mmCIF file of C-alpha atoms in Angstrom:
data_model
loop_
_atom_site.group_PDB
_atom_site.id
_atom_site.type_symbol
_atom_site.label_atom_id
_atom_site.label_comp_id
_atom_site.label_asym_id
_atom_site.label_seq_id
_atom_site.Cartn_x
_atom_site.Cartn_y
_atom_site.Cartn_z
ATOM 1 C CA MET A 1471 56.250 -233.667 151.644
ATOM 2 C CA ASN A 1472 53.671 -235.279 149.463
ATOM 3 C CA TRP A 1473 55.329 -237.674 146.998
ATOM 4 C CA GLN A 1474 52.412 -237.354 144.639
ATOM 5 C CA LEU A 1475 52.622 -234.816 141.832
ATOM 6 C CA ALA A 1476 49.900 -232.231 141.609
ATOM 7 C CA ARG A 1477 47.141 -233.402 139.290
ATOM 8 C CA PRO A 1478 47.936 -231.146 136.229
ATOM 9 C CA TRP A 1479 51.501 -232.303 136.353
ATOM 10 C CA ARG A 1480 50.390 -235.863 136.472
ATOM 11 C CA VAL A 1481 48.473 -235.382 133.317
ATOM 12 C CA VAL A 1482 51.419 -233.733 131.570
ATOM 13 C CA PHE A 1483 53.686 -236.487 132.785
ATOM 14 C CA GLY A 1484 51.431 -239.264 131.578
ATOM 15 C CA ILE A 1485 51.019 -237.679 128.112
ATOM 16 C CA GLY A 1486 54.753 -237.194 127.930
ATOM 17 C CA MET A 1487 55.568 -240.800 128.810
ATOM 18 C CA ALA A 1488 52.912 -242.168 126.399
ATOM 19 C CA THR A 1489 54.311 -240.036 123.568
ATOM 20 C CA LEU A 1490 57.796 -241.179 124.377
ATOM 21 C CA VAL A 1491 56.807 -244.908 124.379
ATOM 22 C CA MET A 1492 54.798 -244.564 121.130
ATOM 23 C CA CYS A 1493 57.655 -242.781 119.533
ATOM 24 C CA PHE A 1494 60.093 -245.427 120.641
ATOM 25 C CA PHE A 1495 57.940 -248.182 119.208
ATOM 26 C CA SER A 1496 57.113 -246.554 116.002
ATOM 27 C CA CYS A 1497 60.750 -245.510 115.386
ATOM 28 C CA SER A 1498 62.199 -248.840 116.234
ATOM 29 C CA SER A 1499 59.614 -250.874 114.330
ATOM 30 C CA HIS A 1500 60.365 -248.716 111.288
ATOM 31 C CA ASP A 1501 64.098 -249.282 111.968
ATOM 32 C CA THR A 1502 63.977 -253.018 112.355
ATOM 33 C CA LYS A 1503 61.955 -253.465 109.269
ATOM 34 C CA PHE A 1504 64.282 -251.215 107.359
ATOM 35 C CA GLN A 1505 67.327 -253.107 108.740
ATOM 36 C CA GLN A 1506 65.626 -256.506 107.752
ATOM 37 C CA TYR A 1507 65.150 -255.399 104.207
ATOM 38 C CA PHE A 1508 68.441 -253.926 103.906
ATOM 39 C CA SER A 1509 70.499 -256.759 105.200
ATOM 40 C CA GLN A 1510 68.392 -259.336 103.332
ATOM 41 C CA GLY A 1511 68.686 -257.229 100.114
ATOM 42 C CA GLN A 1512 72.439 -257.068 100.590
ATOM 43 C CA SER A 1513 72.908 -260.856 100.559
ATOM 44 C CA LEU A 1514 70.496 -261.244 97.702
ATOM 45 C CA TYR A 1515 72.458 -258.577 95.865
ATOM 46 C CA GLU A 1516 75.698 -260.436 96.432
ATOM 47 C CA LYS A 1517 74.220 -263.637 95.279
ATOM 48 C CA HIS A 1518 72.362 -262.370 92.058
ATOM 49 C CA CYS A 1519 73.864 -259.134 90.978
ATOM 50 C CA SER A 1520 77.246 -258.317 92.193
ATOM 51 C CA ASN A 1521 78.995 -260.659 89.757
ATOM 52 C CA CYS A 1522 78.192 -257.972 87.092
ATOM 53 C CA HIS A 1523 77.359 -254.758 88.868
ATOM 54 C CA GLN A 1524 80.183 -255.333 91.396
ATOM 55 C CA LYS A 1525 80.049 -255.296 95.208
ATOM 56 C CA ASN A 1526 80.591 -251.563 95.195
ATOM 57 C CA GLY A 1527 77.803 -250.989 92.720
ATOM 58 C CA GLU A 1528 80.036 -249.363 90.223
ATOM 59 C CA GLY A 1529 79.587 -251.727 87.316
ATOM 60 C CA LEU A 1530 82.339 -252.656 84.893
ATOM 61 C CA LYS A 1531 83.508 -250.272 82.233
ATOM 62 C CA ARG A 1532 80.816 -249.947 79.479
ATOM 63 C CA LEU A 1533 79.961 -253.599 79.949
ATOM 64 C CA TYR A 1534 77.863 -253.442 83.132
ATOM 65 C CA PRO A 1535 76.152 -250.241 84.191
ATOM 66 C CA PRO A 1536 76.580 -248.815 87.709
ATOM 67 C CA LEU A 1537 73.780 -249.050 90.239
ATOM 68 C CA ALA A 1538 75.691 -246.660 92.691
ATOM 69 C CA ASN A 1539 74.436 -243.234 91.912
ATOM 70 C CA SER A 1540 72.614 -244.488 88.898
ATOM 71 C CA ASP A 1541 70.363 -241.805 87.365
ATOM 72 C CA PHE A 1542 68.407 -244.590 85.701
ATOM 73 C CA PHE A 1543 67.561 -246.334 88.906
ATOM 74 C CA LYS A 1544 66.726 -243.194 90.783
ATOM 75 C CA LYS A 1545 64.342 -242.016 88.131
ATOM 76 C CA ASN A 1546 62.846 -245.494 87.067
ATOM 77 C CA LEU A 1547 62.240 -247.487 90.201
ATOM 78 C CA PRO A 1548 59.307 -249.480 88.760
ATOM 79 C CA THR A 1549 61.239 -250.151 85.481
ATOM 80 C CA SER A 1550 64.190 -251.223 87.553
ATOM 81 C CA ILE A 1551 62.120 -253.674 89.477
ATOM 82 C CA CYS A 1552 60.823 -255.145 86.091
ATOM 83 C CA ILE A 1553 64.450 -255.467 84.981
ATOM 84 C CA MET A 1554 65.584 -257.374 88.004
ATOM 85 C CA LYS A 1555 62.797 -259.926 87.505
ATOM 86 C CA TYR A 1556 62.451 -260.243 83.792
ATOM 87 C CA GLY A 1557 65.826 -258.874 82.453
ATOM 88 C CA ILE A 1558 66.427 -256.434 79.729
ATOM 89 C CA ALA A 1559 68.050 -256.150 76.347
ATOM 90 C CA GLY A 1560 68.862 -253.188 73.998
ATOM 91 C CA GLU A 1561 70.594 -249.844 74.339
ATOM 92 C CA MET A 1562 70.122 -247.762 77.520
ATOM 93 C CA LYS A 1563 71.861 -244.691 78.864
ATOM 94 C CA VAL A 1564 73.055 -244.613 82.520
ATOM 95 C CA ASN A 1565 74.740 -241.460 83.793
ATOM 96 C CA GLY A 1566 75.234 -240.368 80.259
ATOM 97 C CA VAL A 1567 77.034 -243.526 79.114
ATOM 98 C CA ASN A 1568 75.617 -245.940 76.574
ATOM 99 C CA PHE A 1569 75.116 -249.749 77.520
ATOM 100 C CA ASN A 1570 73.909 -252.385 75.330
ATOM 101 C CA LYS A 1571 74.382 -255.971 76.626
ATOM 102 C CA PRO A 1572 71.477 -258.172 77.543
ATOM 103 C CA MET A 1573 70.834 -258.571 81.256
ATOM 104 C CA PRO A 1574 69.223 -261.909 82.295
ATOM 105 C CA GLY A 1575 66.425 -261.443 84.833
ATOM 106 C CA VAL A 1576 65.910 -263.631 87.974
ATOM 107 C CA PRO A 1577 62.280 -264.702 87.577
ATOM 108 C CA SER A 1578 62.292 -266.624 90.872
ATOM 109 C CA LEU A 1579 62.632 -263.426 92.954
ATOM 110 C CA THR A 1580 59.526 -262.962 95.036
ATOM 111 C CA GLU A 1581 57.898 -259.534 95.669
ATOM 112 C CA LEU A 1582 59.508 -259.341 99.030
ATOM 113 C CA GLU A 1583 62.910 -260.168 97.738
ATOM 114 C CA LEU A 1584 62.576 -257.536 94.963
ATOM 115 C CA ALA A 1585 61.702 -254.941 97.677
ATOM 116 C CA GLU A 1586 64.606 -256.014 99.709
ATOM 117 C CA ILE A 1587 67.119 -255.637 96.842
ATOM 118 C CA ALA A 1588 65.616 -252.269 95.857
ATOM 119 C CA THR A 1589 65.886 -251.088 99.351
ATOM 120 C CA TYR A 1590 69.519 -252.184 99.570
ATOM 121 C CA ILE A 1591 70.474 -250.477 96.260
ATOM 122 C CA ALA A 1592 68.477 -247.289 97.263
ATOM 123 C CA ASN A 1593 70.308 -246.942 100.547
ATOM 124 C CA SER A 1594 73.774 -247.956 99.578
ATOM 125 C CA TRP A 1595 76.983 -246.245 98.185
ATOM 126 C CA GLY A 1596 76.018 -242.791 99.573
ATOM 127 C CA ALA A 1597 72.298 -242.962 98.669
ATOM 128 C CA GLU A 1598 69.471 -242.649 101.282
ATOM 129 C CA GLU A 1599 66.205 -243.166 99.668
ATOM 130 C CA GLY A 1600 64.346 -245.182 102.302
ATOM 131 C CA ARG A 1601 62.556 -248.453 102.150
ATOM 132 C CA THR A 1602 60.852 -249.890 99.106
ATOM 133 C CA THR A 1603 57.608 -251.510 100.106
ATOM 134 C CA ILE A 1604 55.961 -254.774 98.870
ATOM 135 C CA GLU A 1605 53.005 -252.480 97.585
ATOM 136 C CA GLN A 1606 55.358 -250.527 95.444
ATOM 137 C CA VAL A 1607 56.750 -253.729 93.981
ATOM 138 C CA THR A 1608 53.202 -255.091 93.300
ATOM 139 C CA GLU A 1609 52.349 -251.926 91.552
ATOM 140 C CA ALA A 1610 55.557 -251.984 89.587
ATOM 141 C CA LEU A 1611 55.246 -255.525 88.342
ATOM 142 C CA LYS A 1612 51.802 -254.661 86.878
ATOM 143 C CA SER A 1613 53.562 -252.312 84.557
ATOM 144 C CA CYS A 1614 56.286 -254.661 83.234
ATOM 145 C CA LYS A 1615 56.329 -255.157 79.544
ATOM 146 C CA THR A 1616 57.546 -258.769 79.471
ATOM 147 C CA GLN A 1617 55.656 -260.980 81.735
ATOM 148 C CA MET B 144 128.986 -288.119 120.945
ATOM 149 C CA LYS B 145 126.562 -285.606 122.360
ATOM 150 C CA LYS B 146 128.390 -282.671 120.750
ATOM 151 C CA GLU B 147 128.364 -284.356 117.328
ATOM 152 C CA PHE B 148 124.626 -284.929 117.685
ATOM 153 C CA PHE B 149 124.023 -281.348 118.525
ATOM 154 C CA ALA B 150 126.319 -280.113 115.613
ATOM 155 C CA ILE B 151 124.335 -282.262 113.055
ATOM 156 C CA THR B 152 120.985 -281.228 114.400
ATOM 157 C CA PHE B 153 122.082 -277.670 114.115
ATOM 158 C CA ILE B 154 123.342 -277.939 110.583
ATOM 159 C CA VAL B 155 120.163 -279.841 109.487
ATOM 160 C CA GLY B 156 118.105 -277.165 111.205
ATOM 161 C CA VAL B 157 119.897 -274.372 109.431
ATOM 162 C CA LEU B 158 119.541 -276.096 106.011
ATOM 163 C CA LEU B 159 115.853 -276.682 106.588
ATOM 164 C CA LEU B 160 115.261 -273.131 107.520
ATOM 165 C CA ALA B 161 117.193 -271.883 104.581
ATOM 166 C CA GLY B 162 115.093 -274.219 102.429
ATOM 167 C CA CYS B 163 111.893 -272.804 103.645
ATOM 168 C CA SER B 164 112.803 -269.229 103.342
ATOM 169 C CA THR B 165 114.117 -269.210 99.852
ATOM 170 C CA LYS B 166 111.270 -268.712 97.480
ATOM 171 C CA PRO B 167 110.880 -271.179 94.619
ATOM 172 C CA ALA B 168 113.162 -269.499 92.134
ATOM 173 C CA ARG B 169 111.415 -271.143 89.237
ATOM 174 C CA LEU B 170 107.752 -271.705 88.401
ATOM 175 C CA PRO B 171 106.785 -275.347 87.952
ATOM 176 C CA PHE B 172 106.094 -276.972 84.644
ATOM 177 C CA PHE B 173 102.740 -278.568 84.092
ATOM 178 C CA GLY B 174 101.965 -281.823 82.124
ATOM 179 C CA GLU B 175 103.953 -284.616 80.974
ATOM 180 C CA ARG B 176 107.641 -284.323 80.453
ATOM 181 C CA THR B 177 109.988 -286.524 78.260
ATOM 182 C CA PHE B 178 113.776 -286.998 78.127
ATOM 183 C CA ASN B 179 115.243 -287.081 74.674
ATOM 184 C CA GLY B 180 118.598 -288.412 75.929
ATOM 185 C CA LYS B 181 120.008 -284.789 76.233
ATOM 186 C CA ASP B 182 117.207 -282.316 77.455
ATOM 187 C CA THR B 183 113.969 -282.591 79.300
ATOM 188 C CA LEU B 184 111.128 -281.723 76.991
ATOM 189 C CA TYR B 185 108.031 -280.159 78.615
ATOM 190 C CA HIS B 186 104.379 -280.263 77.686
ATOM 191 C CA THR B 187 103.598 -277.368 75.238
ATOM 192 C CA ILE B 188 100.428 -275.798 73.903
ATOM 193 C CA ALA B 189 99.390 -277.683 70.720
ATOM 194 C CA PRO B 190 99.215 -275.819 67.416
ATOM 195 C CA PHE B 191 95.947 -273.697 67.107
ATOM 196 C CA GLN B 192 94.413 -271.120 64.841
ATOM 197 C CA PHE B 193 91.534 -268.935 65.941
ATOM 198 C CA ILE B 194 90.089 -265.526 64.966
ATOM 199 C CA ASP B 195 90.112 -262.517 67.199
ATOM 200 C CA GLN B 196 87.796 -259.534 67.740
ATOM 201 C CA ASP B 197 89.402 -257.620 64.778
ATOM 202 C CA SER B 198 89.089 -260.762 62.451
ATOM 203 C CA VAL B 199 92.798 -261.328 62.671
ATOM 204 C CA ALA B 200 94.111 -264.952 62.791
ATOM 205 C CA ILE B 201 95.615 -265.759 66.089
ATOM 206 C CA THR B 202 98.085 -268.708 66.244
ATOM 207 C CA ASN B 203 100.870 -269.958 68.345
ATOM 208 C CA ALA B 204 103.017 -267.482 66.340
ATOM 209 C CA THR B 205 101.160 -264.609 67.856
ATOM 210 C CA PHE B 206 102.717 -265.512 71.205
ATOM 211 C CA LYS B 207 106.215 -266.307 69.999
ATOM 212 C CA ASP B 208 108.628 -264.820 72.610
ATOM 213 C CA LYS B 209 105.620 -263.662 74.779
ATOM 214 C CA ILE B 210 104.289 -264.645 78.035
ATOM 215 C CA TYR B 211 100.569 -264.957 77.963
ATOM 216 C CA VAL B 212 97.574 -265.636 80.178
ATOM 217 C CA ALA B 213 94.727 -267.709 78.756
ATOM 218 C CA ASP B 214 91.078 -268.350 79.898
ATOM 219 C CA PHE B 215 87.814 -269.751 78.652
ATOM 220 C CA PHE B 216 84.493 -267.905 79.016
ATOM 221 C CA PHE B 217 81.488 -266.821 77.053
ATOM 222 C CA THR B 218 79.868 -263.343 76.921
ATOM 223 C CA SER B 219 76.420 -264.294 77.883
ATOM 224 C CA CYS B 220 77.493 -266.175 80.977
ATOM 225 C CA ARG B 221 76.106 -264.757 84.173
ATOM 226 C CA THR B 222 77.777 -266.905 86.749
ATOM 227 C CA ILE B 223 81.633 -266.720 87.131
ATOM 228 C CA CYS B 224 82.558 -265.128 83.829
ATOM 229 C CA PRO B 225 81.778 -261.442 84.858
ATOM 230 C CA ILE B 226 84.004 -262.033 87.958
ATOM 231 C CA MET B 227 86.651 -263.625 85.779
ATOM 232 C CA LYS B 228 86.588 -260.605 83.483
ATOM 233 C CA THR B 229 86.845 -258.155 86.435
ATOM 234 C CA GLN B 230 89.860 -260.044 87.610
ATOM 235 C CA MET B 231 91.370 -260.458 84.095
ATOM 236 C CA LEU B 232 91.035 -256.622 83.793
ATOM 237 C CA ARG B 233 93.296 -256.364 86.788
ATOM 238 C CA VAL B 234 95.870 -258.546 85.148
ATOM 239 C CA TYR B 235 95.617 -256.352 82.015
ATOM 240 C CA GLU B 236 96.104 -253.180 84.039
ATOM 241 C CA ALA B 237 98.930 -254.692 86.022
ATOM 242 C CA THR B 238 100.870 -255.646 82.894
ATOM 243 C CA GLN B 239 100.173 -252.445 81.088
ATOM 244 C CA ASN B 240 103.784 -251.644 80.763
ATOM 245 C CA MET B 241 105.056 -255.095 79.967
ATOM 246 C CA PRO B 242 105.091 -255.485 76.080
ATOM 247 C CA ASP B 243 106.062 -259.118 76.380
ATOM 248 C CA VAL B 244 102.855 -260.009 78.248
ATOM 249 C CA LEU B 245 99.511 -260.723 76.391
ATOM 250 C CA ILE B 246 96.133 -262.118 77.200
ATOM 251 C CA LEU B 247 94.102 -264.781 75.280
ATOM 252 C CA SER B 248 90.360 -265.204 76.119
ATOM 253 C CA HIS B 249 88.633 -268.123 74.211
ATOM 254 C CA THR B 250 84.817 -268.091 73.877
ATOM 255 C CA ILE B 251 83.407 -271.507 74.499
ATOM 256 C CA ASP B 252 80.129 -270.495 72.863
ATOM 257 C CA PRO B 253 81.363 -269.583 69.252
ATOM 258 C CA GLU B 254 77.894 -269.854 67.850
ATOM 259 C CA TYR B 255 76.648 -266.958 69.890
ATOM 260 C CA ASP B 256 79.954 -265.147 70.429
ATOM 261 C CA THR B 257 80.604 -263.986 66.830
ATOM 262 C CA VAL B 258 83.651 -261.811 65.949
ATOM 263 C CA ALA B 259 81.274 -258.779 65.894
ATOM 264 C CA LEU B 260 80.001 -259.674 69.413
ATOM 265 C CA LEU B 261 83.610 -260.074 70.798
ATOM 266 C CA HIS B 262 84.524 -256.803 69.135
ATOM 267 C CA ASP B 263 81.813 -254.968 70.953
ATOM 268 C CA TYR B 264 82.592 -256.778 74.181
ATOM 269 C CA ALA B 265 86.330 -255.913 74.116
ATOM 270 C CA ASN B 266 85.465 -252.447 73.127
ATOM 271 C CA ARG B 267 83.043 -251.996 76.088
ATOM 272 C CA LEU B 268 85.861 -253.296 78.435
ATOM 273 C CA ASP B 269 88.106 -250.546 76.977
ATOM 274 C CA VAL B 270 90.947 -252.865 76.167
ATOM 275 C CA LYS B 271 93.363 -252.953 73.260
ATOM 276 C CA SER B 272 93.179 -255.841 70.830
ATOM 277 C CA SER B 273 96.981 -255.763 70.454
ATOM 278 C CA ARG B 274 97.326 -256.827 74.131
ATOM 279 C CA TRP B 275 94.135 -258.757 74.790
ATOM 280 C CA HIS B 276 92.814 -261.094 72.160
ATOM 281 C CA PHE B 277 89.285 -262.438 72.308
ATOM 282 C CA VAL B 278 89.033 -265.423 70.003
ATOM 283 C CA THR B 279 86.386 -267.582 68.606
ATOM 284 C CA GLY B 280 86.784 -270.629 66.216
ATOM 285 C CA ALA B 281 85.474 -274.183 65.772
ATOM 286 C CA LYS B 282 83.827 -275.294 68.927
ATOM 287 C CA ASP B 283 85.502 -278.721 68.974
ATOM 288 C CA SER B 284 88.963 -277.169 68.584
ATOM 289 C CA ILE B 285 88.241 -274.821 71.377
ATOM 290 C CA PHE B 286 87.003 -277.570 73.779
ATOM 291 C CA LYS B 287 89.822 -279.852 72.750
ATOM 292 C CA ILE B 288 92.712 -277.358 73.364
ATOM 293 C CA ALA B 289 91.124 -276.328 76.687
ATOM 294 C CA GLN B 290 91.210 -279.871 77.867
ATOM 295 C CA THR B 291 94.384 -281.351 76.322
ATOM 296 C CA SER B 292 96.632 -278.305 76.197
ATOM 297 C CA TYR B 293 95.568 -276.068 79.068
ATOM 298 C CA PHE B 294 94.083 -278.708 81.271
ATOM 299 C CA ALA B 295 91.042 -276.560 81.774
ATOM 300 C CA THR B 296 87.518 -277.901 81.971
ATOM 301 C CA ALA B 297 85.195 -276.670 79.239
ATOM 302 C CA MET B 298 82.163 -278.519 77.803
ATOM 303 C CA GLU B 299 78.544 -278.193 76.968
ATOM 304 C CA ASP B 300 75.984 -279.272 79.440
ATOM 305 C CA LYS B 301 72.372 -278.519 78.824
ATOM 306 C CA THR B 302 71.440 -278.990 82.484
ATOM 307 C CA GLU B 303 73.548 -276.185 83.787
ATOM 308 C CA PRO B 304 71.801 -272.796 83.904
ATOM 309 C CA ASP B 305 74.000 -271.279 81.373
ATOM 310 C CA GLY B 306 74.440 -274.363 79.207
ATOM 311 C CA PHE B 307 78.036 -274.931 79.881
ATOM 312 C CA ILE B 308 80.324 -276.337 82.524
ATOM 313 C CA HIS B 309 83.784 -274.523 82.663
ATOM 314 C CA SER B 310 86.374 -273.760 85.103
ATOM 315 C CA GLY B 311 87.254 -270.318 85.939
ATOM 316 C CA ALA B 312 90.955 -271.058 85.537
ATOM 317 C CA PHE B 313 93.580 -268.558 84.386
ATOM 318 C CA LEU B 314 96.522 -270.347 82.826
ATOM 319 C CA LEU B 315 100.078 -268.856 82.563
ATOM 320 C CA ILE B 316 102.094 -269.781 79.497
ATOM 321 C CA ASP B 317 105.862 -269.053 79.201
ATOM 322 C CA LYS B 318 107.655 -267.736 76.059
ATOM 323 C CA LYS B 319 108.200 -271.296 74.892
ATOM 324 C CA GLY B 320 104.541 -272.344 74.908
ATOM 325 C CA ARG B 321 104.845 -274.155 78.176
ATOM 326 C CA LEU B 322 102.166 -274.235 80.843
ATOM 327 C CA ARG B 323 103.692 -272.698 84.011
ATOM 328 C CA GLY B 324 100.818 -271.803 86.311
ATOM 329 C CA LYS B 325 97.106 -272.374 86.996
ATOM 330 C CA TYR B 326 94.917 -269.978 89.108
ATOM 331 C CA ASP B 327 91.367 -269.560 89.990
ATOM 332 C CA GLY B 328 90.277 -266.604 88.033
ATOM 333 C CA ALA B 329 87.279 -265.935 90.361
ATOM 334 C CA ARG B 330 89.531 -265.366 93.455
ATOM 335 C CA GLU B 331 91.286 -262.154 93.993
ATOM 336 C CA GLU B 332 94.193 -263.626 96.051
ATOM 337 C CA ASP B 333 94.900 -266.206 93.448
ATOM 338 C CA VAL B 334 95.047 -263.474 90.769
ATOM 339 C CA ASN B 335 97.386 -261.524 92.939
ATOM 340 C CA ARG B 336 99.636 -264.621 92.872
ATOM 341 C CA LEU B 337 99.353 -264.779 89.181
ATOM 342 C CA ILE B 338 100.432 -261.137 88.830
ATOM 343 C CA GLY B 339 103.472 -261.974 91.010
ATOM 344 C CA ASP B 340 104.311 -265.108 88.986
ATOM 345 C CA ILE B 341 104.273 -263.127 85.696
ATOM 346 C CA LYS B 342 107.049 -261.001 87.113
ATOM 347 C CA ILE B 343 109.080 -264.093 88.159
ATOM 348 C CA LEU B 344 108.635 -265.553 84.679
ATOM 349 C CA ARG B 345 109.856 -262.415 83.033
ATOM 350 C CA GLN B 346 113.217 -262.828 84.772
ATOM 351 C CA GLU B 347 113.814 -266.244 83.112
#
């Protein structure tokens, strides 16, 4: 018996393998980048944010608003990125509850770090919104009121 | 000779074990103690008068025959104070049904933390002013009482990110104004110990 496949089969086989390999690489590179952002984001979150917003993202009563399932964060990603860097003061509503305590920003956060923190928040505590990119952060920072 | 030696070792061993396994029945006393010829006198919290979130004067008399937990913080602090408040809220909730236990939080930034601000802060924490007093007053008196009565660090330092150095200590005071415990208010396990000690103190 001939060990070689018939020519049409060889083509099919080749294309199949190539697709598999490409798929593997694109999926895994997406995954590793996501994982990197997520785990960096987690340690940055625990360093700069969880004092107030808590490790479980639930906030503290009407003093510190929740980030877990926050309608504000979901609807206002660019504004939320501005808040992280520059802080915010004044009244705001999160999930129907009024908050009004100034939040100090962390101006030293880089665009990459902001993307990582946003990725962590957007994919924690039940949410799965995918990765926030640096391009999104650059764009968001242009819109910040306080610079 | 040999028998006696074993008997003694055995007795000493039992005594040692017994000593280890019995919990300290009493909490320690902090600070200097003096003997007046009849009784030992312990260090007590010096007289004070501050104003709480409801503009009510708070003095040592407020805590007459009460156990209380004291701490030092300020509302705009972003480092350990939010953690301390999360932990103090646990103390508040654990002592909900103990009418003889109160909480006293002093601001160390009275210029910024006005009565109105403390009122809003307490309100947002959803706590009753009858059980948890947030007080403000003359800055010097607050720093002084922190250091000399509660043995807690609190001072201004412009080089710190928040402008103050302060310890995150929670202090436990008994019904006679004596300091009976010191805990790290930023550490959950330490605060668990505090909650246990409050129960021990209530038995005295």
